[in-house]
Short mmCIF file of C-alpha atoms in Angstrom, two decimals:
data_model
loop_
_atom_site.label_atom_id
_atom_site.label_comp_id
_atom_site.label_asym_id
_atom_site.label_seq_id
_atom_site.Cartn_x
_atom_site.Cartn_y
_atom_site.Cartn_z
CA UNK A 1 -12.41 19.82 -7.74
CA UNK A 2 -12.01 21.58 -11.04
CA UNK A 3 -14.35 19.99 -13.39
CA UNK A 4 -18.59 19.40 -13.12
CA UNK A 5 -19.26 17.73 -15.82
CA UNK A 6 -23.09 16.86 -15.99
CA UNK A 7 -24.21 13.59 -17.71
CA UNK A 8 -27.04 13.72 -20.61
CA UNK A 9 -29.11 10.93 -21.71
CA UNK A 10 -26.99 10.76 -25.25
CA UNK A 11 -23.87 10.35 -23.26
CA UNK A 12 -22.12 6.80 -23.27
CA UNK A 13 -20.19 5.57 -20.80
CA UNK A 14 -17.44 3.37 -19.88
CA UNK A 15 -15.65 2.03 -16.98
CA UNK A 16 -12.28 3.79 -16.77
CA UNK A 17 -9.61 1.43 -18.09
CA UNK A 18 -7.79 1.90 -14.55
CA UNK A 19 -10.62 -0.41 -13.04
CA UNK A 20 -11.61 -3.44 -13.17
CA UNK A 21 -15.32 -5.09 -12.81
CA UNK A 22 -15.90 -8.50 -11.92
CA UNK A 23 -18.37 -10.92 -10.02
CA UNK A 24 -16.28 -12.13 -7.21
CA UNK A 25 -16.99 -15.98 -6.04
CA UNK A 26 -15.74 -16.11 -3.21
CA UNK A 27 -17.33 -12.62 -1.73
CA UNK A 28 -20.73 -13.13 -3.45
CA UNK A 29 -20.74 -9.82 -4.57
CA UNK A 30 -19.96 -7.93 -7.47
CA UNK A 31 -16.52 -5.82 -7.10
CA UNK A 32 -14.61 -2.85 -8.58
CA UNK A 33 -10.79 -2.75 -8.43
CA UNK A 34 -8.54 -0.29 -8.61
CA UNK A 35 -4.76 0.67 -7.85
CA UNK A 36 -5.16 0.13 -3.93
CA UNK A 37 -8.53 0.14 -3.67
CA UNK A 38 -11.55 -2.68 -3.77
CA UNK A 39 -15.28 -0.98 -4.16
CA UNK A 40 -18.15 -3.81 -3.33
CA UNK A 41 -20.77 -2.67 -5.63
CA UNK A 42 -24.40 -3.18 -4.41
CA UNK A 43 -26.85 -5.22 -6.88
CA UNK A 44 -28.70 -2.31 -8.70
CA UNK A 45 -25.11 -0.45 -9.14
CA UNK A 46 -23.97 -3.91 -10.64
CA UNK A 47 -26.35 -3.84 -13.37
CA UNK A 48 -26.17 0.03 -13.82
CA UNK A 49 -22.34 -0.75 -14.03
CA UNK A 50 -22.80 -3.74 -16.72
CA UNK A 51 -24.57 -1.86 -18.89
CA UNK A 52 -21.77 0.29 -18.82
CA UNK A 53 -20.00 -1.14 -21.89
CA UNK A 54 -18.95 1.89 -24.28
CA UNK A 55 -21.88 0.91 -26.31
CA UNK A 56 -25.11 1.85 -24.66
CA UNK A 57 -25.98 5.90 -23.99
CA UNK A 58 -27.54 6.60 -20.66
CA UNK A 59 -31.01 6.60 -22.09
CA UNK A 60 -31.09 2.72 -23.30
CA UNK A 61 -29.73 2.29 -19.73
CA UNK A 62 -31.91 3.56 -18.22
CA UNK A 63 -35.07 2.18 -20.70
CA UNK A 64 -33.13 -1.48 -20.26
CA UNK A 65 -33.35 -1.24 -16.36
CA UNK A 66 -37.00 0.71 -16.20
CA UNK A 67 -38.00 -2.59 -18.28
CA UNK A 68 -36.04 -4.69 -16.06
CA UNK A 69 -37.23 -3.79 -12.78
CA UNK A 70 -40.71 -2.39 -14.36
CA UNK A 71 -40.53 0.17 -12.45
CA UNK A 72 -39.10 3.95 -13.46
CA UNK A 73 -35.20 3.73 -11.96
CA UNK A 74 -34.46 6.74 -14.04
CA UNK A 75 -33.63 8.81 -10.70
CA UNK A 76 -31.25 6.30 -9.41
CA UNK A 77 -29.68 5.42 -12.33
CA UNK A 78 -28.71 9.29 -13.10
CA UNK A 79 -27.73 9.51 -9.16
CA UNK A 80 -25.37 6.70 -9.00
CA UNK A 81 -23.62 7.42 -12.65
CA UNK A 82 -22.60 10.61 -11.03
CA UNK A 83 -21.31 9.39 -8.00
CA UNK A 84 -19.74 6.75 -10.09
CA UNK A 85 -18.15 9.68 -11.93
CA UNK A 86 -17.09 11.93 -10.05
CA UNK A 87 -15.04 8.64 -8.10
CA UNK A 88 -13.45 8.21 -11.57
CA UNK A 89 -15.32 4.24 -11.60
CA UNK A 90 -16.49 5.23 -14.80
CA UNK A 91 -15.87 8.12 -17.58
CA UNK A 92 -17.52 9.58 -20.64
CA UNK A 93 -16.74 7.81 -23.87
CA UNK A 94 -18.61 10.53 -26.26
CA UNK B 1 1.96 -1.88 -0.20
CA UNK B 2 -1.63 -1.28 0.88
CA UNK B 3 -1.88 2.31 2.77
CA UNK B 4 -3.19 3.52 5.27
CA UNK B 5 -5.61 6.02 3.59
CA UNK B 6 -6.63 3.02 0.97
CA UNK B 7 -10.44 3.37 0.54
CA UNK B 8 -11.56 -0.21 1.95
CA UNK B 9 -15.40 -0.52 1.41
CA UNK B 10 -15.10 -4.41 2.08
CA UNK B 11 -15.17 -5.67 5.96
CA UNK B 12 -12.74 -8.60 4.75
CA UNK B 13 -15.29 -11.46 5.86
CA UNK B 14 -12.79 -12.90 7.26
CA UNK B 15 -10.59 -13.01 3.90
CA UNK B 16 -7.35 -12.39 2.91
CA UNK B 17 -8.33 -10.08 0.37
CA UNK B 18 -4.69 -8.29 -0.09
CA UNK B 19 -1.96 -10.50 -0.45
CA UNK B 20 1.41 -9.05 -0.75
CA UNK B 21 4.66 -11.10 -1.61
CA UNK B 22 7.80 -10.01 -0.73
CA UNK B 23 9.93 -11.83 -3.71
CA UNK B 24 13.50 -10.96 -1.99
CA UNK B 25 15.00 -8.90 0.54
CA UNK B 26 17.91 -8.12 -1.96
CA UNK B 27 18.14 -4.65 -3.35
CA UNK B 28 20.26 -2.86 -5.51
CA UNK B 29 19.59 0.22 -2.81
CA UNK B 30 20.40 1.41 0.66
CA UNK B 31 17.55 3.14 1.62
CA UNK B 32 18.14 4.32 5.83
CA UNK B 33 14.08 4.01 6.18
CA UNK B 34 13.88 0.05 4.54
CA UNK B 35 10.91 -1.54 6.14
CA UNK B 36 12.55 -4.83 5.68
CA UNK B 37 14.55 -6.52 8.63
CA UNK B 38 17.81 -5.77 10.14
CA UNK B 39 19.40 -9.47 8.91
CA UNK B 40 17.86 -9.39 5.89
CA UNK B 41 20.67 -11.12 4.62
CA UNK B 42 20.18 -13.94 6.79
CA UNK B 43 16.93 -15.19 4.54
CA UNK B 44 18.77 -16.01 1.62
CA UNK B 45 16.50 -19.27 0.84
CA UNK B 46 13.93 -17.54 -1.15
CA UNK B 47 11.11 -19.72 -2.70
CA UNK B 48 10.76 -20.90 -5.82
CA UNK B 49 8.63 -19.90 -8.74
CA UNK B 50 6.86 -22.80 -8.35
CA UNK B 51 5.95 -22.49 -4.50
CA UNK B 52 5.21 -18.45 -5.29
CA UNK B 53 2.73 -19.85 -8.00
CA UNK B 54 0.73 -22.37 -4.93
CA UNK B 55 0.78 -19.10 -2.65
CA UNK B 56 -1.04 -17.36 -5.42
CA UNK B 57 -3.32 -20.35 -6.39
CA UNK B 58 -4.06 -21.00 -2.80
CA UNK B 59 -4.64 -16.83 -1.75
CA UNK B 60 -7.15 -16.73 -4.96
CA UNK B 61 -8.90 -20.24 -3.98
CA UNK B 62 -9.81 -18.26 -0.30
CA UNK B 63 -10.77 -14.67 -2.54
CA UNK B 64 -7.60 -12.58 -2.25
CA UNK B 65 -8.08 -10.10 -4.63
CA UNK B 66 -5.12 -7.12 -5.10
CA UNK B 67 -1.94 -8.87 -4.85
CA UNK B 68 1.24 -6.83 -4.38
CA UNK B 69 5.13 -7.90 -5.88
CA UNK B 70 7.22 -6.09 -3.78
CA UNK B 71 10.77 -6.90 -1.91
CA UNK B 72 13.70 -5.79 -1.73
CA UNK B 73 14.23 -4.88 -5.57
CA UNK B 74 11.25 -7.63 -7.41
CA UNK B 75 12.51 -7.08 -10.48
CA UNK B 76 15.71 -8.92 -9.33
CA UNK B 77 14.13 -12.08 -9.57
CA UNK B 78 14.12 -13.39 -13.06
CA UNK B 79 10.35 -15.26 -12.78
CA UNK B 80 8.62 -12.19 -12.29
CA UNK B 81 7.73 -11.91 -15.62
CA UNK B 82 6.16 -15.38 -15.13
CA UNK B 83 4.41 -14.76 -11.96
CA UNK B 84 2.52 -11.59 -13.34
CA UNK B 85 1.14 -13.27 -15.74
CA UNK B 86 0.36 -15.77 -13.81
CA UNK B 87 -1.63 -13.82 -11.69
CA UNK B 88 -3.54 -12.40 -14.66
CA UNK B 89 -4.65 -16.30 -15.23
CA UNK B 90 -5.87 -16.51 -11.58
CA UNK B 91 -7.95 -12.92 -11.79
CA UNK B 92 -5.83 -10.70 -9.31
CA UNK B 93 -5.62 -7.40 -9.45
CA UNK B 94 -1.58 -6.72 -9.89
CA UNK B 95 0.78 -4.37 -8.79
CA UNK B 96 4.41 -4.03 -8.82
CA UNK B 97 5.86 -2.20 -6.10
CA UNK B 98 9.39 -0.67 -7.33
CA UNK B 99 12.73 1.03 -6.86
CA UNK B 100 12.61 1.34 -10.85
CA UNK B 101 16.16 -0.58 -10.84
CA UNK B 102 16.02 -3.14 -13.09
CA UNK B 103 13.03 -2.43 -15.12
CA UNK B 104 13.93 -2.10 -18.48
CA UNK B 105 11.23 -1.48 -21.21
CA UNK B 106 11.35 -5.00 -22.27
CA UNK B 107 10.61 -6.38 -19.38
CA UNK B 108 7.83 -3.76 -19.00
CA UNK B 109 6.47 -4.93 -21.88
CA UNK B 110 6.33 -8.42 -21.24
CA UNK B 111 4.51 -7.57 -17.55
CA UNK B 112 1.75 -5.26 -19.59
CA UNK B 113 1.16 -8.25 -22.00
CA UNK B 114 1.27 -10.85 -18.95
CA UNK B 115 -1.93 -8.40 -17.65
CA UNK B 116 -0.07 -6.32 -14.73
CA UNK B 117 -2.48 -3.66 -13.54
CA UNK B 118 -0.52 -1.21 -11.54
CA UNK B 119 3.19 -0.15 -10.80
CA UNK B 120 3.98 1.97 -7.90
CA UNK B 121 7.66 3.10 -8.06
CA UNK B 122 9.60 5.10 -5.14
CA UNK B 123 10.78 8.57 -5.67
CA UNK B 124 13.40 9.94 -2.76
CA UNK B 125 13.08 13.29 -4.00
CA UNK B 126 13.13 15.73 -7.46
CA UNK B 127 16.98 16.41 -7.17
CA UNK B 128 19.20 14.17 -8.24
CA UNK B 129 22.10 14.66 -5.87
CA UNK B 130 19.88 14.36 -2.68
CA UNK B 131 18.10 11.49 -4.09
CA UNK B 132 21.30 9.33 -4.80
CA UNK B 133 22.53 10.45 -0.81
CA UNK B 134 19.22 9.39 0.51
CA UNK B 135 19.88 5.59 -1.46
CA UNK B 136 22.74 5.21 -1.47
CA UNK B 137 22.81 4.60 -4.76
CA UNK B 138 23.65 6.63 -8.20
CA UNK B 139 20.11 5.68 -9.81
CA UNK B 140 18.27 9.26 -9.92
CA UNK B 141 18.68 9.54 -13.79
CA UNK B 142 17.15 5.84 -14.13
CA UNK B 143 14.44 6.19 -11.98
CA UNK B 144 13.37 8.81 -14.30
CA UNK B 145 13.45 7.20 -16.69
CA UNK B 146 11.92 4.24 -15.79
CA UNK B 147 8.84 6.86 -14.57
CA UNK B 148 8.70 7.56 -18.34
CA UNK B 149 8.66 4.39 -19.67
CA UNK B 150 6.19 3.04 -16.94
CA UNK B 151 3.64 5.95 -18.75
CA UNK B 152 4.50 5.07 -22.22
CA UNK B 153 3.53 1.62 -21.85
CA UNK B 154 0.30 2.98 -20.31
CA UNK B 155 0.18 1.50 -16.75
CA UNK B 156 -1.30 3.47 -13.93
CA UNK B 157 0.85 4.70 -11.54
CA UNK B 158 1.60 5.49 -8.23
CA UNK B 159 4.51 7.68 -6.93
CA UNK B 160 5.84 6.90 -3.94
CA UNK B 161 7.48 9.48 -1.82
CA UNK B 162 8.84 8.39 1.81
CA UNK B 163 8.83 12.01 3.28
CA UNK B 164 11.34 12.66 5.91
CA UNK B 165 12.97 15.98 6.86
CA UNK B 166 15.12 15.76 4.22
CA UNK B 167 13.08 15.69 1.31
CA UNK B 168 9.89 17.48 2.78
CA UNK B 169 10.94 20.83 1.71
CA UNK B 170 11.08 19.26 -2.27
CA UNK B 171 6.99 18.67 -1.43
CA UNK B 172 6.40 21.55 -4.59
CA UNK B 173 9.25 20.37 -7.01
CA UNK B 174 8.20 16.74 -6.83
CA UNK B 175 4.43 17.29 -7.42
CA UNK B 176 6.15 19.11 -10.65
CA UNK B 177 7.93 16.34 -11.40
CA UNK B 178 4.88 14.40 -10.61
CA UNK B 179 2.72 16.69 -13.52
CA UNK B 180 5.15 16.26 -15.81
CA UNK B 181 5.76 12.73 -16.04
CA UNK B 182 1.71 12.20 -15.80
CA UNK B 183 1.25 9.99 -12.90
CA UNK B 184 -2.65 9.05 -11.86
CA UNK B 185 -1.86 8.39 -7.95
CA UNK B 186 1.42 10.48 -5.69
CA UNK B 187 1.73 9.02 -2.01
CA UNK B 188 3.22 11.46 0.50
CA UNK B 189 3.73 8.54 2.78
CA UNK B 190 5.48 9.72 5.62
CA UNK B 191 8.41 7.36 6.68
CA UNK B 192 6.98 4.74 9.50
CA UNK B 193 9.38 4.05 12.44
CA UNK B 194 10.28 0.64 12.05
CA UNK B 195 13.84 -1.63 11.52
CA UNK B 196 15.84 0.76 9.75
CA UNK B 197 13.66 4.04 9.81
CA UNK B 198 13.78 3.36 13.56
CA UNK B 199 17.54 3.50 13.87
CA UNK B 200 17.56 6.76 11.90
CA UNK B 201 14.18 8.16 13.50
CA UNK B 202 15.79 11.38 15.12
CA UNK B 203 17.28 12.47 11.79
CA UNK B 204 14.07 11.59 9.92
CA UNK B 205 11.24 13.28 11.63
CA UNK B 206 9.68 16.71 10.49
CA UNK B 207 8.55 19.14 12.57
CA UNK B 208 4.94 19.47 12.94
CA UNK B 209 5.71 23.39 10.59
CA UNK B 210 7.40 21.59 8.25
CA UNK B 211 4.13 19.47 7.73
CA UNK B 212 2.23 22.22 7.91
CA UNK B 213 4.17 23.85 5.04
CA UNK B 214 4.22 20.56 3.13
CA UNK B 215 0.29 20.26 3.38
CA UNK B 216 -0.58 23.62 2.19
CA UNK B 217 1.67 23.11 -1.42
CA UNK B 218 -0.80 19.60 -1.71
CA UNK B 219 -3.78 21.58 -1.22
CA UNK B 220 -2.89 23.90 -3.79
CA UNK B 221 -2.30 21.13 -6.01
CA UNK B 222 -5.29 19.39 -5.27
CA UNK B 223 -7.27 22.41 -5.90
CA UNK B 224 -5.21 22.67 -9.30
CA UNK B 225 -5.56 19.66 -10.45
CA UNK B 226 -8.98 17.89 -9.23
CA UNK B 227 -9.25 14.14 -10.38
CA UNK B 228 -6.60 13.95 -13.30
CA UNK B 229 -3.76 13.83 -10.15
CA UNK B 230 -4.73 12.32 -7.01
CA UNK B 231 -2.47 12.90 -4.13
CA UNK B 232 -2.56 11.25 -0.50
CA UNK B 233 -0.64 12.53 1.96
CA UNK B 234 0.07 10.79 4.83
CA UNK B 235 1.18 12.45 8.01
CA UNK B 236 3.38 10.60 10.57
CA UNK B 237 1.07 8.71 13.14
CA UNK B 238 3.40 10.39 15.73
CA UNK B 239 1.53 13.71 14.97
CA UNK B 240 -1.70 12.39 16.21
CA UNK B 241 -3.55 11.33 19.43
CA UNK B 242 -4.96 8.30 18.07
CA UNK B 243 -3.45 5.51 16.31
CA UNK B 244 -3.48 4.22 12.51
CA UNK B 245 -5.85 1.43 12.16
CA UNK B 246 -2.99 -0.38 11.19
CA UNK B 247 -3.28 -2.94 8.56
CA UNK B 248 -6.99 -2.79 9.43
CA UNK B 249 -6.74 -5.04 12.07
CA UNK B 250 -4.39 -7.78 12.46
CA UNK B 251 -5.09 -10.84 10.52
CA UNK B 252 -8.31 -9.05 8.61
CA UNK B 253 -7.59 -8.27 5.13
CA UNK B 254 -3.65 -8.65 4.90
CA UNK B 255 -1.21 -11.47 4.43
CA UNK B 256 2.50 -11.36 3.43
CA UNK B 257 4.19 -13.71 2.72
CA UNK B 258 8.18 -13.13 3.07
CA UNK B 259 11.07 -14.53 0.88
CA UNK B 260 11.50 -17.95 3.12
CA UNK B 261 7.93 -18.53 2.40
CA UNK B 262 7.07 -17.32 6.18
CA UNK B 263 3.52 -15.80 6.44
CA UNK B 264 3.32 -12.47 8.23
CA UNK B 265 0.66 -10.62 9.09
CA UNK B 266 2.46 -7.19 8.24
CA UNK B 267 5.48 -6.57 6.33
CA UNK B 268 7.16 -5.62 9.86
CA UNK B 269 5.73 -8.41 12.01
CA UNK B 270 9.10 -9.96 11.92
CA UNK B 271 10.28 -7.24 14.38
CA UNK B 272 8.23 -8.81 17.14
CA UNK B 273 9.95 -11.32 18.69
CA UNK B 274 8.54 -14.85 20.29
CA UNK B 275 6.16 -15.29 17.55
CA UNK B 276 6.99 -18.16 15.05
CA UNK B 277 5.62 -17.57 11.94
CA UNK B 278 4.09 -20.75 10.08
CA UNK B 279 5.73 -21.22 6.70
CA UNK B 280 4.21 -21.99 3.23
CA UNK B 281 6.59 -24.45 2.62
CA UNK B 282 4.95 -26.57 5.80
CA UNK B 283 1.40 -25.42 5.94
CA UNK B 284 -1.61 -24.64 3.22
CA UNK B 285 -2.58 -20.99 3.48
CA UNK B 286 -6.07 -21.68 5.04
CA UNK B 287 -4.56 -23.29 7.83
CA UNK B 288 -1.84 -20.34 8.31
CA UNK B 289 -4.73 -17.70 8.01
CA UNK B 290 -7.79 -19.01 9.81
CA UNK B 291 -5.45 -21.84 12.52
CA UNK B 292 -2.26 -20.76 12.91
CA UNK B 293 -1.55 -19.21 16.22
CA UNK B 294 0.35 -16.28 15.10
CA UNK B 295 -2.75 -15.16 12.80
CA UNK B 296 -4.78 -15.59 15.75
CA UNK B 297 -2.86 -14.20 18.18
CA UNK B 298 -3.96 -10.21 17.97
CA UNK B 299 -7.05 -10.74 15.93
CA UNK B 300 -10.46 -8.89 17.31
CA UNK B 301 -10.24 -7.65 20.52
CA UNK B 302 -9.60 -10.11 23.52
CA UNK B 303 -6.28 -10.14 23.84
CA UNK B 304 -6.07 -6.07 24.61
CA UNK B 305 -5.20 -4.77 28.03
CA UNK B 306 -6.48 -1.25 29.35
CA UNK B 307 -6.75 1.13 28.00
CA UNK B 308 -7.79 -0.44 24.99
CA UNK B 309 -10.34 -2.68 26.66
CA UNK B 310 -12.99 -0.49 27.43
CA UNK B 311 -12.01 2.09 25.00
CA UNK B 312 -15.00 3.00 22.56
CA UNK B 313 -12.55 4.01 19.44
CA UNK B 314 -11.44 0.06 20.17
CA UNK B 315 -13.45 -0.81 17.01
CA UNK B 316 -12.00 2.12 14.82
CA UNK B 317 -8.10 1.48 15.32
CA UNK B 318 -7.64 -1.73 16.84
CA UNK B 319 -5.49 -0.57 19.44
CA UNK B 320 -2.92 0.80 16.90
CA UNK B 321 0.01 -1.32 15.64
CA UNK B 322 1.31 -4.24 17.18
CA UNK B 323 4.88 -4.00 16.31
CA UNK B 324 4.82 -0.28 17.45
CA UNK B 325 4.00 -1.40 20.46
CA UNK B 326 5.92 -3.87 20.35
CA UNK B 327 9.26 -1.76 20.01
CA UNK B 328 8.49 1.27 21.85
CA UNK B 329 7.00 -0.41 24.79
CA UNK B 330 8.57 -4.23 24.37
CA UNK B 331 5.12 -5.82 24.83
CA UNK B 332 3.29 -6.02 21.69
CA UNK B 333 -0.17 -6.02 23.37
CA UNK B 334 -0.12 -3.11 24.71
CA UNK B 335 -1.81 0.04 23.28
CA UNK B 336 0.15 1.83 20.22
CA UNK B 337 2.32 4.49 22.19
CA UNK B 338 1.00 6.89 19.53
CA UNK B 339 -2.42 7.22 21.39
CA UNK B 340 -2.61 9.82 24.06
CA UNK B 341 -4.64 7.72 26.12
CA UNK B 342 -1.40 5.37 26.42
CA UNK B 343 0.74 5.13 29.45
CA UNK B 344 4.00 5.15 27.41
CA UNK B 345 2.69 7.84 25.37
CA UNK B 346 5.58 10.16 26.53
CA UNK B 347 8.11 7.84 24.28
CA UNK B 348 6.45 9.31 21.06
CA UNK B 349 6.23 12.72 23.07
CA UNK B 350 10.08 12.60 23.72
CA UNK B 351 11.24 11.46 20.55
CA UNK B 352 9.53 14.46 19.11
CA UNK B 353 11.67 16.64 21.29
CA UNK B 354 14.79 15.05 20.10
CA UNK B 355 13.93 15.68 16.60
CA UNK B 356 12.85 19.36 17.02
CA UNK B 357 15.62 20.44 19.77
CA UNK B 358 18.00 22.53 18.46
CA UNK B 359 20.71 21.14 20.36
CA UNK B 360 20.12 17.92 18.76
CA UNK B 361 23.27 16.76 17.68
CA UNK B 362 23.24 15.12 14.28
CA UNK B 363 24.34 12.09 13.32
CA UNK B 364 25.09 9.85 10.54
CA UNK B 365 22.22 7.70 8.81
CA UNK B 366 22.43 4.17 9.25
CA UNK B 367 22.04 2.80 5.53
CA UNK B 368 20.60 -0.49 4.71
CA UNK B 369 24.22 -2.69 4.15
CA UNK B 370 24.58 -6.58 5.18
CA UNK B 371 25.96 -6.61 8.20
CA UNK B 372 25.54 -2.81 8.94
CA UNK B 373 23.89 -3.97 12.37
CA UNK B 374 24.67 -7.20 13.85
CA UNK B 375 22.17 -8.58 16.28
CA UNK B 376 23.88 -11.36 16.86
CA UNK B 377 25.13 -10.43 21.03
CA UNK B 378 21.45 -9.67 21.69
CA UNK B 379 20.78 -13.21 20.96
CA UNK B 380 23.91 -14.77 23.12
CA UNK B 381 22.78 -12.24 26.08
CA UNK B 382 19.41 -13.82 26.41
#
């Protein structure tokens, strides 16, 4: 790959327009589609993923979710944003 | 059409999650490798917009979840429009599987507002003359600029290129073609050896070099390009000792639904013969995917034969594809001839030889035309 981009805590991010992110009933799980593809999306990815909304940087993420779970998810968070990434589930809106 | 190298993270549960609809069999083209049958002129009833609209309601009540419009030619139905966004209503993910033919930038339009996700439209090859041959058709110049439009309007895309020997040496000139117009997804789908690809299979197949060759100018690309291009390249299951995990099982994840309204487990199912496929028109889809005999009638693993049996890469391919089996060996349940471990495995071996010999004698593709083969004295003979 040509491009490793690393993700700061001032970054926001989006889901890339090319997918889309949806509780599914009938699956009981939260899913990400794409041209060809279906991604079922664990719980904590799910929120990581809804918080996802253009709006928030990574730090009130991950200060959202540490309150949420009280617990410091800062490690995971960071971890699955670049997996999510570099599979092109979500980009870098500024 | 769902590929074999999709990324499927979901086991299915037992859900239709990919529904495909074949609209028509009509088609403005000629194409030598259709997928669709023989006497496709013979299902002229197709079903109405308002039957296509229960299918959908009915596959999104169970959880199907990427829905393909494909054919024949779907833009040659004049409710598409109405059935994409009708589709956005229900929550599918959409895609509209193309020649290009027919899709003007109006009606493009109207699908983006109507919600359509994704179009995937078939490029031959990046010349014009050898693309037109390979149709049958004069329609290079519009595909192009159909690929065009498709970007203006903003859709992702998916080029689809059916590789065959004829085209295979274009593999650096299309992914050019492929920069250029600005495409997310290009499929190097090598052609799959069934109803018409099968009649034209000797003039079709590659040699394993010319693969080679072809694979190297991706990898370059890849390299070049990282994520803003992502190409699949699919090598002819006749290559390799195993077979594709075809549709991921039969019965899993897929169901097709054909013109008539008859459900199919595979857009090729139809080539196996003695199964009767349960129609729309007479039965809810539950019943046709979780009762009907036909859905039933490969699904898991009991009704394999050695070597498949007690074969511990049973889980991983299924046992290959049914209707490969079904028309290289004439019994559907046996294993896919592609797998080494098959007892007619020397059918895929021999057919390679006919390809690569070099006193093959060439003939004539057989191009996708009513009436082109009759199987009519096959039927009296029985």
């Amino acid at each position: 790959m040509s491009e490793t981009i690393t993700i700061t805590a001032e970054n926001i991010i989006e889901i890339s327009p090319m997918y889309l992110f949806r509780w599914e009933e009938p699956q009981q799980a939260y899913v990400l589609l794409y041209p060809e593809g279906i991604v079922k999306v664990n719980e904590t990815g799910a929120e990581i993923l809804k918080l996802c909304d253009g709006i928030n940087t990574v730090s009130e993420v991950i200060t959202k979710l540490n309150d949420k779970y009280s617990t410091d998810v800062t490690e995971s968070i960071n971890k699955f944003l670049e997996v999510a990434h570099a599979k092109g589930w979500v980009r870098i809106k500024s | 059409m769902p590929k074999d190298g999709s990324e499927l993270s979901l086991d299915g549960l037992g859900i239709p999650m990919w529904l495909t609809l074949e609209l028509t069999y009509r088609c403005p083209l000629h194409c030598p490798w259709c997928s669709n049958p023989l006497d496709f002129d013979k299902f002229k009833n197709e079903l109405s917009t308002e039957d296509w609209k229960r299918v959908l309601r009915e596959g999104r009540t169970m959880g199907a979840l990427q829905l393909g419009f494909t054919g024949g030619e779907p833009m040659l139905r004049d409710d598409i429009e109405e059935l994409v966004a009708y589709s956005t209503e229900l929550g599918y993910y959409s895609n509209l599987i193309t020649s290009g033919v027919g899709l003007t930038p109006e009606r493009l339009k109207t699908m983006k507002d109507g919600g359509l996700k994704q179009i995937q439209l078939s490029l031959q090859s990046s010349d014009r003359e050898l693309t037109n041959k390979l149709v049958g058709a004069d329609v290079y110049d519009q595909k192009l600029a159909v690929a065009y439009d498709i970007k203006k309007q903003g859709f992702p895309m998916v080029l689809n290129v059916p590789v065959c020997k004829q085209n295979i040496g274009l593999t650096r000139n299309i992914l050019e073609l492929a920069e250029d117009i600005g495409v997310e997804y290009i499929e190097f789908a090598n052609i799959q050896y069934y109803n018409w690809a099968l009649l034209n299979r000797s003039e079709f197949l590659p040699s394993r070099e010319e693969i080679e060759a072809a694979e190297e100018v991706v990898k370059e690309y890849r390299d070049r390009l990282g994520k803003k291009m992502e190409i699949y390249f699919v090598i002819p299951d006749y290559f390799d000792d195993r077979p594709k995990a075809c549709m991921n099982g039969w019965g899993a994840i897929h169901l097709t639904i054909g013109p008539d309204g008859a459900a199919l487990p595979c857009q090729e199912s139809r080539v196996i013969k003695g199964l009767e496929f349960p129609n729309v028109k007479d039965h809810s889809l539950d019943w046709i995917w979780n009762e009907s005999p036909v859905f039933n009638e490969f699904r898991g693993d009991n009704w394999m034969k050695e070597p498949c049996k007690s074969c511990d890469e049973k889980e991983t391919d299924h046992g290959g594809c049914r209707c490969q089996s079904f028309l290289l060996t004439g019994d559907a349940s046996n294993t896919d001839p592609v797998c080494s471990k098959s007892p007619h495995h020397s059918v895929i071996e021999s057919s390679l030889a006919e390809a690569a010999s070099e006193h093959r004698v060439e003939r004539p593709l057989v191009f996708r035309r009513k009436g082109a083969i009759s199987t009519d004295f096959l039927e009296t003979t029985e």
